[in-house]
Amino acid sequence: MDEAMASVPAEEWDDDCGALGGAPMGSAGKAPLPAPWTELLAGLSVAFQPIVQMRTGRCHGMEALLRGLERSPFASPNDLLDAACMQGLLAEVECALHAKAVAAFRALDHWPNAKLFLNIDARVVGVAGSPWLSPVAPPPVAPNGGTPDPRLAISLEISERRELRPDHSIEQAIDRYRQSGIGVALDDFGVGFAGLRLLYESKPDYLKIDRYFIDGIDQDTRKRAIAHALVGYAHALGILIIAEGVETEKEFHTCRDLGCDFAQGYLIARPSLELTAVPERYGIVEELNRRDRRKSNEARLRLSEVIERQPPLAVTSPKTELLEYFRGDNSPSIAPIVDRQQRPLGLIRERDLKRFVYSRFGSELLRNKGLGDTLLDLVVKSPVCDISTPLDQVIEAFSAEEASDGIIIIEGGEYAGFLSSGALIRLVHERNLAMAADQNPLTRLPGNAAIVRHIERALQEQDRGHVLTYLDFDNFKPFNDRFGFRQGDRAILMFSERLKAWASGNGGFAGHIGGDDFFVALSGAADEDALARVADLVAQFRSDAESLYDAEAREAGCFEGKDRYGAVRRFPLLSASGVAVVLAPGPHRLTPDAINTAIAGHKSIAKESPDKLCTVRLPA
């Protein structure tokens, strides 16, 4: 593009191009792009940023990103696409940009080892003339108009930042993409228009959590809670998660531990125009996983013991192979289906093939190319879990209706095996027995063993801060003596329900040591924020406890009871006090005994404090 054109303001350049004959978007028989657009697009470049498996460092794909707009009238890709849309050229411009990205990608060494992620404007998804769906804008997957290369794996990223049409064309278009072997990713999830509606209707292969939720996720319990819910929901539907904009080691570890499958961001690699080959692996991710010793491999070992290493079928396999797969008395009842990169696409169930298997002409029907020779139309989605996923999260995925056949287990984003419904039931039974053995029988909160394990893990996770708080009731014995054990149990149950709600809402942990002694913990939040939430918990119980008394006692703010010496005197209404031990990030040699000593030495100070809390900072 020459300097004179580059100096023209965007709105004037739009008018000039419009005079060349723009027609409504997607009109059939469209002429080639006007010369100014052709020159503009020729001057742009394509950069690539990797999408990497979080547990192995293997490069899963490359996202194509537009560069060189500083030499054009447009400040951003959105401005460029808006101008194209105003002239009715959006589909054609998108197709040209995709063709440029495909050509640049195919110029890289080892490109067949990764998937190409292309951004597509939501305004052209499902409309006539849309890239990848129409002969007007044919898919640019073949060099020089030849036969499409089967090695080219494409995934289209549909951004939430554009408002979608309120009809079924999006869902139908995505179905057509999938039937053509093209993957779908929802980009910028959580900050745009469609939200859960688009997630529900589109049934994507990938969900990209927007950078807004990844930024500082290690220090923000609310962001972690949202990400945890998204990961669980997506995996239950067989959708893989990509964490966008990972820039720090703490963000990486937090996203990985929440169950994200892939990461993309400056920590791993910035977008590059100088790339000559697709790397097989990224050493930074391997090093981060090698240095991290926080997570035990208990889940990995247990899942490795119970999963079935059932061989998958490639989605490109002819349908006749299904008959062979399910043939025999000991054959499996399901067939895991994977793409060329061994990424699971779902299951094919033997019971869904009855019309072929038990038909007189079943084999001939399967060989009939007129009915289609792809396995995609037979695949059903299945929940997906990484082999290192905590067992509780695996069991949560099993609770989904779609998990009736079992769960696909992946390792580093690739198919590793299948967890059958029978094996899942065994895991559920094991967990229930373990929880029953380590639960307080009254409150059903985790007991002493679980509390000790939580403290030990917190002491090992030295890259983030923790607040560990011991809580107990004030003047509980005279309350119990005065009103009876039944009312005492009611107070304990009231407080335990408050603790459960608090832990759930804050992404924390709550346990019951015994009697009126409790424990709560919050990790990864700023100290002052965590302490404020603990103080709020204590204040809420003080208000809750007033319901345990009659109007006279509430009015007086006290009740009469006997002290430990048998003397009758007045006691304040029931409340809780606590010692909050703050563990700062950084190396230390603290032990659970050191935590217990700090708590024991400050109980009396907490009870005398106006807000009923005493803060101890370790190491001091």
Coordinates of C-alpha atoms in Angstrom, one line a residue:
M1 CA 0.0 0.0 0.0
D2 CA 1.5 3.4 -1.0
E3 CA 2.1 6.2 1.4
A4 CA -0.6 8.4 -0.2
M5 CA -3.3 5.9 0.5
A6 CA -2.0 5.2 4.0
S7 CA -2.3 8.9 4.9
V8 CA -6.0 9.0 4.0
P9 CA -8.3 9.0 7.0
A10 CA -10.2 5.7 7.4
E11 CA -13.7 7.3 6.9
E12 CA -12.6 9.0 3.6
W13 CA -10.9 5.8 2.5
D14 CA -14.2 3.9 3.1
D15 CA -16.1 6.3 1.0
D16 CA -13.5 6.0 -1.8
C17 CA -13.7 2.2 -1.7
G18 CA -17.5 2.3 -1.6
A19 CA -17.6 4.1 -5.0
L20 CA -16.0 0.9 -6.4
G21 CA -19.2 -0.9 -6.1
G22 CA -19.7 -2.6 -2.7
A23 CA -22.8 -4.8 -2.5
P24 CA -24.7 -6.1 0.5
M25 CA -22.7 -8.5 2.6
G26 CA -22.8 -12.0 1.3
S27 CA -24.5 -11.3 -2.1
A28 CA -23.9 -14.1 -4.6
G29 CA -21.7 -13.6 -7.6
K30 CA -19.5 -11.1 -5.9
A31 CA -16.8 -9.5 -7.9
P32 CA -13.2 -9.6 -6.7
L33 CA -12.2 -7.3 -3.9
P34 CA -11.7 -3.6 -5.0
A35 CA -8.1 -2.7 -5.7
P36 CA -7.6 -0.5 -2.5
W37 CA -8.6 -3.5 -0.4
T38 CA -6.4 -5.9 -2.3
E39 CA -3.4 -3.5 -1.9
L40 CA -4.2 -3.0 1.8
L41 CA -4.4 -6.7 2.6
A42 CA -1.2 -7.4 0.6
G43 CA 0.7 -5.0 3.0
L44 CA -0.4 -6.8 6.1
S45 CA 1.5 -9.6 7.9
V46 CA 0.5 -12.6 10.0
A47 CA 2.1 -13.3 13.4
F48 CA 1.7 -16.5 15.3
Q49 CA 1.3 -17.1 19.0
P50 CA 1.3 -20.7 20.4
I51 CA -1.4 -22.5 22.4
V52 CA 0.4 -24.9 24.6
Q53 CA -0.6 -27.9 26.7
M54 CA -0.2 -26.9 30.3
R55 CA 1.0 -30.2 31.7
T56 CA 3.5 -31.2 29.0
G57 CA 4.5 -28.0 27.2
R58 CA 3.7 -29.5 23.8
C59 CA 2.5 -27.0 21.2
H60 CA -1.1 -27.8 20.4
G61 CA -1.8 -24.9 18.0
M62 CA -0.9 -21.5 16.6
E63 CA -3.3 -18.5 16.6
A64 CA -2.9 -16.3 13.6
L65 CA -2.9 -12.6 14.5
L66 CA -2.9 -9.6 12.1
R67 CA 0.1 -7.2 12.1
G68 CA 1.1 -4.2 10.0
L69 CA -2.0 -2.1 10.6
E70 CA 0.2 0.9 11.6
R71 CA 0.9 1.3 7.9
S72 CA -2.9 1.5 7.1
P73 CA -5.7 3.9 7.9
F74 CA -7.0 1.6 10.6
A75 CA -6.0 1.5 14.3
S76 CA -7.1 -2.1 14.9
P77 CA -8.4 -5.2 13.2
N78 CA -11.9 -4.4 14.5
D79 CA -11.7 -1.0 12.7
L80 CA -10.7 -2.7 9.5
L81 CA -13.5 -5.3 9.7
D82 CA -16.0 -2.6 10.5
A83 CA -15.0 -0.7 7.4
A84 CA -15.3 -3.9 5.3
C85 CA -18.8 -4.5 6.8
M86 CA -20.0 -1.0 5.9
Q87 CA -19.1 -1.7 2.3
G88 CA -20.7 -5.2 2.2
L89 CA -17.2 -6.8 1.9
L90 CA -16.9 -8.4 5.3
A91 CA -17.1 -12.0 4.1
E92 CA -14.7 -11.5 1.2
V93 CA -12.1 -9.6 3.4
E94 CA -12.3 -12.3 6.1
C95 CA -11.8 -15.0 3.4
A96 CA -8.7 -13.1 2.1
L97 CA -7.3 -12.7 5.6
H98 CA -7.8 -16.4 6.3
A99 CA -6.1 -17.3 3.0
K100 CA -3.1 -15.2 3.9
A101 CA -2.9 -16.8 7.4
V102 CA -3.2 -20.3 5.9
A103 CA -0.4 -19.6 3.4
A104 CA 1.9 -18.2 6.2
F105 CA 1.1 -21.1 8.4
R106 CA 1.9 -23.7 5.7
A107 CA 5.3 -21.9 5.1
L108 CA 6.4 -22.9 8.6
D109 CA 8.4 -26.1 9.1
H110 CA 6.5 -28.9 11.0
W111 CA 3.2 -27.1 10.5
P112 CA 1.2 -30.4 10.3
N113 CA 2.0 -31.0 14.0
A114 CA -0.2 -28.1 15.2
K115 CA -3.7 -26.8 14.7
L116 CA -4.2 -23.3 13.1
F117 CA -6.6 -21.1 15.1
L118 CA -8.2 -18.4 12.9
N119 CA -10.4 -15.5 14.2
I120 CA -13.7 -15.1 12.4
D121 CA -16.0 -12.1 12.8
A122 CA -19.3 -13.2 14.4
R123 CA -21.2 -11.1 11.9
V124 CA -20.3 -13.5 9.1
V125 CA -20.9 -16.8 10.9
G126 CA -23.8 -18.5 9.3
V127 CA -24.6 -15.9 6.6
A128 CA -24.4 -16.4 2.8
G129 CA -20.9 -15.9 1.5
S130 CA -19.3 -16.7 4.9
P131 CA -15.8 -18.1 4.8
W132 CA -15.7 -21.9 5.0
L133 CA -19.3 -22.3 4.1
S134 CA -19.9 -20.9 0.6
P135 CA -18.5 -21.2 -2.9
V136 CA -18.7 -17.4 -3.0
A137 CA -16.1 -17.4 -0.3
P138 CA -14.5 -20.8 -0.5
P139 CA -12.3 -22.2 2.3
P140 CA -8.6 -21.3 1.7
V141 CA -7.3 -24.7 2.6
A142 CA -5.9 -25.8 -0.7
P143 CA -2.7 -24.3 -2.3
N144 CA -3.3 -22.8 -5.8
G145 CA -6.9 -24.1 -5.8
G146 CA -5.9 -27.7 -5.6
T147 CA -7.1 -30.5 -3.4
P148 CA -7.4 -29.6 0.3
D149 CA -4.5 -30.9 2.3
P150 CA -5.9 -33.3 5.0
R151 CA -2.9 -32.4 7.2
L152 CA -4.3 -28.9 7.8
A153 CA -6.3 -28.8 11.0
I154 CA -8.3 -25.6 11.4
S155 CA -10.2 -24.2 14.4
L156 CA -12.3 -21.0 14.0
E157 CA -12.4 -18.6 17.0
I158 CA -15.7 -16.8 17.3
S159 CA -15.4 -13.8 19.6
E160 CA -18.0 -12.8 22.1
R161 CA -17.2 -9.2 21.6
R162 CA -19.6 -8.9 18.6
E163 CA -23.3 -9.2 19.1
L164 CA -24.8 -12.4 17.5
R165 CA -28.0 -12.6 15.6
P166 CA -30.9 -14.0 17.7
D167 CA -31.6 -17.0 15.5
H168 CA -30.4 -20.5 14.9
S169 CA -28.0 -19.7 12.0
I170 CA -25.0 -19.6 14.3
E171 CA -25.7 -23.1 15.7
Q172 CA -26.4 -24.5 12.1
A173 CA -23.2 -22.9 10.8
I174 CA -21.1 -24.4 13.6
D175 CA -22.7 -27.8 12.9
R176 CA -21.6 -27.4 9.3
Y177 CA -18.1 -26.4 10.4
R178 CA -17.8 -29.5 12.5
Q179 CA -19.1 -31.8 9.7
S180 CA -16.3 -30.4 7.5
G181 CA -13.7 -31.3 10.1
I182 CA -13.3 -27.6 11.3
G183 CA -13.1 -27.0 15.0
V184 CA -14.8 -24.2 16.9
A185 CA -13.5 -22.1 19.8
L186 CA -15.4 -19.4 21.7
D187 CA -13.0 -16.5 22.1
D188 CA -13.0 -13.8 24.8
F189 CA -15.5 -15.8 26.9
G190 CA -17.0 -14.0 29.8
V191 CA -16.7 -10.4 28.6
G192 CA -19.0 -10.2 25.6
F193 CA -22.6 -10.4 24.5
A194 CA -23.7 -14.0 24.2
G195 CA -22.2 -15.7 27.3
L196 CA -23.7 -19.0 28.4
R197 CA -26.3 -18.9 25.7
L198 CA -23.6 -19.1 23.0
L199 CA -21.8 -21.8 24.9
Y200 CA -24.9 -23.8 25.2
E201 CA -26.0 -23.4 21.6
S202 CA -22.7 -23.7 19.8
K203 CA -21.2 -26.8 21.6
P204 CA -17.7 -25.7 20.8
D205 CA -14.5 -27.7 20.9
Y206 CA -12.6 -25.1 22.9
L207 CA -13.5 -22.3 25.4
K208 CA -11.0 -19.5 25.7
I209 CA -11.3 -17.8 29.1
D210 CA -10.8 -14.1 28.6
R211 CA -7.6 -12.4 29.9
Y212 CA -9.8 -10.3 32.3
F213 CA -10.4 -13.4 34.4
I214 CA -6.8 -14.7 34.1
D215 CA -5.1 -11.4 35.2
G216 CA -4.3 -11.8 38.8
I217 CA -6.3 -15.0 39.2
D218 CA -3.8 -16.3 41.8
Q219 CA -4.8 -13.4 44.1
D220 CA -8.5 -13.1 43.3
T221 CA -10.8 -15.7 44.9
R222 CA -13.8 -14.6 42.9
K223 CA -12.0 -15.0 39.6
R224 CA -10.8 -18.4 40.7
A225 CA -14.4 -19.4 41.6
I226 CA -15.7 -18.3 38.2
A227 CA -12.9 -20.1 36.3
H228 CA -13.4 -23.2 38.4
A229 CA -17.1 -23.3 37.5
L230 CA -16.4 -22.7 33.8
V231 CA -13.8 -25.5 33.7
G232 CA -16.2 -27.9 35.4
Y233 CA -19.1 -27.0 33.2
A234 CA -17.0 -27.1 30.0
H235 CA -15.4 -30.5 30.8
A236 CA -18.7 -32.0 31.6
L237 CA -19.7 -31.1 28.0
G238 CA -16.5 -32.4 26.5
I239 CA -15.1 -28.9 25.9
L240 CA -11.4 -28.1 26.4
I241 CA -10.3 -24.9 28.1
I242 CA -7.7 -22.4 26.9
A243 CA -6.5 -19.8 29.4
E244 CA -5.8 -16.6 27.5
G245 CA -3.2 -14.0 28.5
V246 CA -1.1 -16.0 31.0
E247 CA 1.7 -13.7 31.9
T248 CA 3.1 -14.9 35.3
E249 CA 4.1 -18.1 36.8
K250 CA 1.5 -17.8 39.5
E251 CA -1.3 -17.3 36.9
F252 CA 0.0 -20.4 35.1
H253 CA 0.0 -22.6 38.2
T254 CA -3.4 -21.4 39.3
C255 CA -5.0 -22.0 35.8
R256 CA -3.3 -25.4 35.6
D257 CA -4.5 -26.5 39.0
L258 CA -8.0 -25.3 38.2
G259 CA -8.1 -27.7 35.3
C260 CA -7.3 -25.6 32.3
D261 CA -6.0 -27.7 29.5
F262 CA -4.0 -25.2 27.4
A263 CA -2.4 -21.8 28.0
Q264 CA -1.6 -18.8 25.7
G265 CA 0.2 -15.7 26.7
Y266 CA 3.4 -13.7 27.1
L267 CA 4.8 -16.0 29.8
I268 CA 5.1 -18.8 27.1
A269 CA 5.7 -16.7 24.0
R270 CA 4.7 -13.4 22.4
P271 CA 3.2 -13.3 18.9
S272 CA 6.0 -13.6 16.4
L273 CA 6.5 -12.5 12.8
E274 CA 9.9 -14.3 12.7
L275 CA 8.8 -17.8 13.3
T276 CA 10.2 -20.3 10.8
A277 CA 9.0 -23.5 12.4
V278 CA 6.3 -24.8 14.8
P279 CA 8.2 -25.9 18.0
E280 CA 7.3 -29.3 19.3
R281 CA 7.5 -28.2 22.9
Y282 CA 8.0 -25.0 25.0
G283 CA 10.8 -25.4 27.6
I284 CA 9.3 -22.7 29.9
V285 CA 6.2 -24.9 30.5
E286 CA 8.3 -28.0 31.1
E287 CA 10.4 -26.1 33.6
L288 CA 7.4 -24.7 35.4
N289 CA 6.0 -28.1 35.9
R290 CA 9.3 -29.6 36.9
R291 CA 9.9 -27.0 39.5
D292 CA 6.4 -27.2 41.0
R293 CA 6.1 -29.7 43.8
R294 CA 2.9 -28.6 45.3
K295 CA 0.5 -31.1 43.8
S296 CA 0.7 -34.7 44.8
N297 CA 0.3 -37.3 42.1
E298 CA -2.4 -39.2 44.0
A299 CA -5.1 -38.4 41.5
R300 CA -2.9 -39.4 38.5
L301 CA -1.9 -42.7 40.2
R302 CA -5.5 -43.6 41.0
L303 CA -6.9 -42.7 37.6
S304 CA -4.0 -44.6 36.0
E305 CA -5.1 -47.7 37.9
V306 CA -8.7 -47.6 36.9
I307 CA -8.9 -46.2 33.4
E308 CA -9.2 -48.6 30.5
R309 CA -6.5 -48.1 27.9
Q310 CA -9.0 -48.6 25.1
P311 CA -7.6 -47.8 21.6
P312 CA -9.4 -45.0 19.9
L313 CA -10.6 -44.7 16.4
A314 CA -9.5 -41.9 14.1
V315 CA -12.4 -39.7 13.0
T316 CA -11.1 -40.2 9.4
S317 CA -11.6 -44.0 9.7
P318 CA -14.3 -45.4 7.3
K319 CA -17.5 -46.4 8.9
T320 CA -16.9 -50.1 8.1
E321 CA -14.2 -50.1 10.8
L322 CA -16.9 -49.7 13.4
L323 CA -18.3 -53.1 12.6
E324 CA -14.8 -54.6 13.2
Y325 CA -14.3 -52.5 16.4
F326 CA -17.5 -53.8 18.0
R327 CA -17.2 -57.4 16.7
G328 CA -16.8 -60.2 19.2
D329 CA -18.2 -61.2 22.5
N330 CA -15.6 -59.2 24.5
S331 CA -15.7 -56.1 22.4
P332 CA -16.2 -52.7 24.1
S333 CA -19.6 -51.0 24.0
I334 CA -18.2 -47.6 23.1
A335 CA -15.5 -46.4 20.7
P336 CA -13.5 -43.2 21.6
I337 CA -13.0 -41.0 18.6
V338 CA -10.0 -38.7 18.1
D339 CA -8.8 -36.3 15.5
R340 CA -5.4 -36.4 13.8
Q341 CA -3.7 -34.8 16.8
Q342 CA -5.2 -37.5 19.1
R343 CA -7.5 -34.9 20.7
P344 CA -10.8 -36.6 21.8
L345 CA -13.9 -35.6 19.9
G346 CA -16.4 -37.9 21.7
L347 CA -17.8 -41.4 21.7
I348 CA -19.6 -43.7 19.3
R349 CA -21.8 -46.1 21.1
E350 CA -22.6 -49.5 19.9
R351 CA -26.2 -49.2 20.7
D352 CA -26.5 -46.3 18.3
L353 CA -25.4 -48.6 15.5
K354 CA -28.1 -51.2 15.9
R355 CA -29.8 -50.1 12.7
F356 CA -26.6 -51.0 10.9
V357 CA -25.2 -53.9 13.0
Y358 CA -28.5 -55.8 13.0
S359 CA -29.7 -54.9 9.6
R360 CA -29.5 -57.4 6.8
F361 CA -27.7 -54.9 4.6
G362 CA -25.9 -53.0 7.4
S363 CA -22.4 -53.4 6.0
E364 CA -23.6 -52.2 2.6
L365 CA -25.3 -49.2 4.2
L366 CA -22.0 -48.3 6.0
R367 CA -20.1 -48.6 2.7
N368 CA -22.5 -46.3 0.9
K369 CA -20.6 -43.1 0.3
G370 CA -23.9 -41.4 -0.5
L371 CA -24.7 -41.5 3.2
G372 CA -21.4 -40.0 4.1
D373 CA -18.2 -41.7 5.1
T374 CA -17.2 -39.6 8.1
L375 CA -17.7 -40.7 11.7
L376 CA -18.5 -37.2 12.9
D377 CA -22.3 -37.6 12.4
L378 CA -22.2 -40.6 14.8
V379 CA -20.1 -39.0 17.5
V380 CA -21.7 -37.9 20.8
K381 CA -20.0 -35.6 23.2
S382 CA -18.5 -37.0 26.4
P383 CA -17.1 -35.4 29.5
V384 CA -13.4 -34.9 29.5
C385 CA -10.9 -34.8 32.4
D386 CA -7.2 -34.5 32.6
I387 CA -5.4 -37.5 34.2
S388 CA -4.1 -35.2 36.9
T389 CA -7.6 -33.7 37.7
P390 CA -8.4 -34.0 41.4
L391 CA -10.7 -36.9 42.0
D392 CA -13.5 -34.7 43.4
Q393 CA -13.6 -32.8 40.1
V394 CA -13.7 -36.1 38.1
I395 CA -16.6 -37.2 40.2
E396 CA -18.3 -33.9 39.6
A397 CA -18.0 -34.5 35.8
F398 CA -19.6 -37.9 36.4
S399 CA -22.7 -36.2 37.8
A400 CA -23.5 -34.7 34.3
E401 CA -26.2 -36.4 32.4
E402 CA -23.8 -36.8 29.4
A403 CA -21.5 -39.0 31.6
S404 CA -23.7 -42.0 31.7
D405 CA -21.3 -44.0 29.5
G406 CA -18.2 -42.7 31.4
I407 CA -15.5 -40.0 31.0
I408 CA -12.7 -39.6 28.4
I409 CA -9.4 -39.1 30.2
I410 CA -6.7 -37.0 28.5
E411 CA -3.1 -36.4 29.3
G412 CA -1.5 -33.2 27.9
G413 CA -4.6 -32.6 25.8
E414 CA -4.4 -36.0 24.1
Y415 CA -6.5 -39.1 24.5
A416 CA -5.1 -41.4 27.3
G417 CA -8.0 -43.8 28.1
F418 CA -11.6 -44.2 29.1
L419 CA -13.1 -44.2 32.6
S420 CA -16.1 -46.4 32.5
S421 CA -19.3 -45.9 34.6
G422 CA -18.3 -48.9 36.7
A423 CA -14.9 -47.5 37.5
L424 CA -16.5 -44.2 38.3
I425 CA -18.9 -45.8 40.7
R426 CA -16.0 -47.4 42.5
L427 CA -14.3 -44.0 42.8
V428 CA -17.5 -42.5 44.2
H429 CA -17.8 -45.3 46.7
E430 CA -14.1 -44.8 47.8
R431 CA -14.6 -41.1 48.2
N432 CA -17.8 -41.5 50.2
L433 CA -16.1 -44.0 52.6
A434 CA -13.1 -41.7 53.0
M435 CA -15.3 -38.6 53.6
A436 CA -17.4 -40.5 56.1
A437 CA -14.3 -41.6 58.0
D438 CA -13.0 -38.1 58.2
Q439 CA -16.2 -36.0 58.7
N440 CA -17.6 -34.6 61.9
P441 CA -20.8 -36.7 62.4
L442 CA -22.9 -33.6 63.5
T443 CA -21.9 -31.0 61.0
R444 CA -20.6 -33.2 58.1
L445 CA -17.6 -30.8 57.8
P446 CA -14.1 -32.2 57.2
G447 CA -12.5 -33.4 60.4
N448 CA -9.1 -33.2 61.9
A449 CA -7.2 -35.3 59.3
A450 CA -8.5 -33.2 56.5
I451 CA -7.6 -30.0 58.3
V452 CA -4.1 -31.2 59.0
R453 CA -3.7 -32.1 55.3
H454 CA -4.9 -28.7 54.3
I455 CA -2.4 -27.0 56.6
E456 CA 0.4 -29.1 55.2
R457 CA -0.5 -28.3 51.6
A458 CA -0.7 -24.6 52.5
L459 CA 2.8 -24.7 54.0
Q460 CA 4.1 -26.4 50.8
E461 CA 2.5 -23.8 48.5
Q462 CA 5.0 -21.1 49.3
D463 CA 4.5 -19.1 46.1
R464 CA 1.2 -17.5 47.4
G465 CA -0.1 -16.3 50.7
H466 CA -2.5 -18.1 53.0
V467 CA -4.7 -17.1 55.9
L468 CA -5.4 -20.0 58.4
T469 CA -7.9 -19.3 61.1
Y470 CA -8.9 -21.1 64.2
L471 CA -12.4 -20.2 65.5
D472 CA -14.3 -21.2 68.7
F473 CA -17.3 -20.0 70.6
D474 CA -17.1 -17.6 73.5
N475 CA -18.8 -18.7 76.8
F476 CA -20.2 -21.8 75.1
K477 CA -20.2 -23.9 78.3
P478 CA -22.5 -21.7 80.3
F479 CA -24.7 -21.4 77.2
N480 CA -24.9 -25.1 76.9
D481 CA -25.5 -25.6 80.7
R482 CA -28.2 -22.9 80.7
F483 CA -30.2 -23.8 77.5
G484 CA -29.3 -27.5 77.1
F485 CA -27.3 -29.6 74.7
R486 CA -30.0 -29.6 72.0
Q487 CA -29.7 -25.8 71.8
G488 CA -26.0 -26.1 71.9
D489 CA -26.1 -28.5 68.9
R490 CA -28.4 -26.0 67.1
A491 CA -25.7 -23.3 67.6
I492 CA -23.0 -25.5 66.2
L493 CA -25.1 -26.5 63.2
M494 CA -26.0 -22.8 62.6
F495 CA -22.3 -21.9 62.6
S496 CA -21.3 -24.9 60.4
E497 CA -23.9 -23.9 57.7
R498 CA -22.5 -20.3 57.8
L499 CA -19.0 -21.8 57.3
K500 CA -20.0 -23.9 54.4
A501 CA -21.6 -21.0 52.6
W502 CA -18.5 -18.8 53.4
A503 CA -16.1 -21.5 52.0
S504 CA -18.2 -22.0 48.9
G505 CA -18.5 -18.3 48.2
N506 CA -14.9 -17.5 48.8
G507 CA -13.2 -20.5 47.3
G508 CA -11.9 -21.4 50.8
F509 CA -11.8 -24.4 53.1
A510 CA -13.8 -25.0 56.3
G511 CA -13.4 -27.8 58.8
H512 CA -14.8 -28.9 62.2
I513 CA -12.1 -29.8 64.8
G514 CA -14.7 -30.9 67.3
G515 CA -17.1 -29.4 69.8
D516 CA -17.2 -25.6 69.3
D517 CA -13.7 -25.5 67.6
F518 CA -13.6 -24.8 63.9
F519 CA -11.1 -24.0 61.2
V520 CA -11.3 -21.9 58.0
A521 CA -8.6 -21.1 55.4
L522 CA -8.3 -18.8 52.4
S523 CA -5.4 -19.0 49.9
G524 CA -4.2 -16.7 47.2
A525 CA -6.1 -13.6 48.3
A526 CA -4.6 -10.3 49.5
D527 CA -4.1 -10.4 53.3
E528 CA -6.4 -7.5 54.1
D529 CA -9.1 -8.9 51.8
A530 CA -8.9 -12.3 53.4
L531 CA -8.9 -10.9 56.9
A532 CA -11.9 -8.7 56.1
R533 CA -13.9 -11.8 54.9
V534 CA -13.0 -13.7 58.1
A535 CA -14.1 -10.7 60.2
D536 CA -17.3 -10.6 58.3
L537 CA -17.9 -14.3 59.0
V538 CA -17.4 -13.7 62.8
A539 CA -19.8 -10.7 62.7
Q540 CA -22.5 -12.6 60.8
F541 CA -22.5 -15.4 63.4
R542 CA -22.9 -12.9 66.2
S543 CA -26.0 -11.7 64.5
D544 CA -27.2 -15.2 63.7
A545 CA -26.8 -16.3 67.3
E546 CA -29.3 -13.8 68.6
S547 CA -32.1 -16.0 67.2
L548 CA -31.2 -18.6 69.9
Y549 CA -32.5 -16.4 72.7
D550 CA -35.8 -15.0 73.8
A551 CA -36.7 -11.4 73.3
E552 CA -35.8 -10.5 76.9
A553 CA -32.2 -11.8 76.6
R554 CA -31.8 -10.1 73.2
E555 CA -32.9 -6.8 74.7
A556 CA -30.6 -7.2 77.6
G557 CA -27.7 -8.4 75.5
C558 CA -26.8 -11.1 78.0
F559 CA -28.1 -14.2 79.9
E560 CA -27.7 -15.6 83.3
G561 CA -25.7 -18.8 83.8
K562 CA -23.2 -20.6 86.1
D563 CA -19.5 -20.1 85.7
R564 CA -17.0 -22.9 86.1
Y565 CA -17.1 -22.4 89.9
G566 CA -20.9 -22.8 90.1
A567 CA -21.6 -19.1 90.7
V568 CA -24.5 -17.5 88.9
R569 CA -23.6 -14.4 86.8
R570 CA -24.4 -12.7 83.5
F571 CA -22.7 -13.7 80.3
P572 CA -22.7 -11.9 76.9
L573 CA -24.7 -13.5 74.1
L574 CA -23.0 -16.2 72.1
S575 CA -20.3 -15.2 69.7
A576 CA -17.2 -16.6 68.0
S577 CA -13.6 -15.4 68.2
G578 CA -10.6 -16.5 66.2
V579 CA -6.8 -16.4 65.6
A580 CA -5.9 -15.7 62.0
V581 CA -2.4 -16.9 61.0
V582 CA -1.2 -15.1 57.9
L583 CA 1.5 -16.9 55.9
A584 CA 3.3 -14.5 53.6
P585 CA 4.5 -15.8 50.2
G586 CA 8.1 -16.9 50.1
P587 CA 10.4 -19.6 51.5
H588 CA 10.0 -20.7 55.1
R589 CA 10.5 -23.7 57.3
L590 CA 7.2 -23.6 59.2
T591 CA 5.5 -26.8 60.3
P592 CA 1.9 -27.6 61.4
D593 CA 3.2 -27.5 65.0
A594 CA 4.3 -23.9 64.6
I595 CA 0.8 -23.0 63.4
N596 CA -0.7 -24.7 66.4
T597 CA 1.6 -23.0 68.8
A598 CA 0.8 -19.6 67.3
I599 CA -2.9 -20.3 67.6
A600 CA -2.7 -21.5 71.2
G601 CA -0.7 -18.5 72.3
H602 CA -3.2 -15.9 71.0
K603 CA -6.6 -17.4 71.8
S604 CA -7.0 -15.2 74.9
I605 CA -6.0 -12.1 73.0
A606 CA -8.7 -12.8 70.4
K607 CA -11.4 -13.2 73.0
E608 CA -10.5 -9.8 74.5
S609 CA -10.4 -8.1 71.1
P610 CA -13.3 -5.8 70.2
D611 CA -13.7 -7.5 66.8
K612 CA -13.0 -10.9 68.3
L613 CA -10.0 -11.5 66.0
C614 CA -6.3 -11.7 66.6
T615 CA -3.9 -11.6 63.6
V616 CA -0.5 -13.4 63.7
R617 CA 1.9 -13.0 60.8
L618 CA 4.4 -15.8 60.1
P619 CA 7.2 -16.0 59.6
A620 CA 7.9 -13.1 61.9

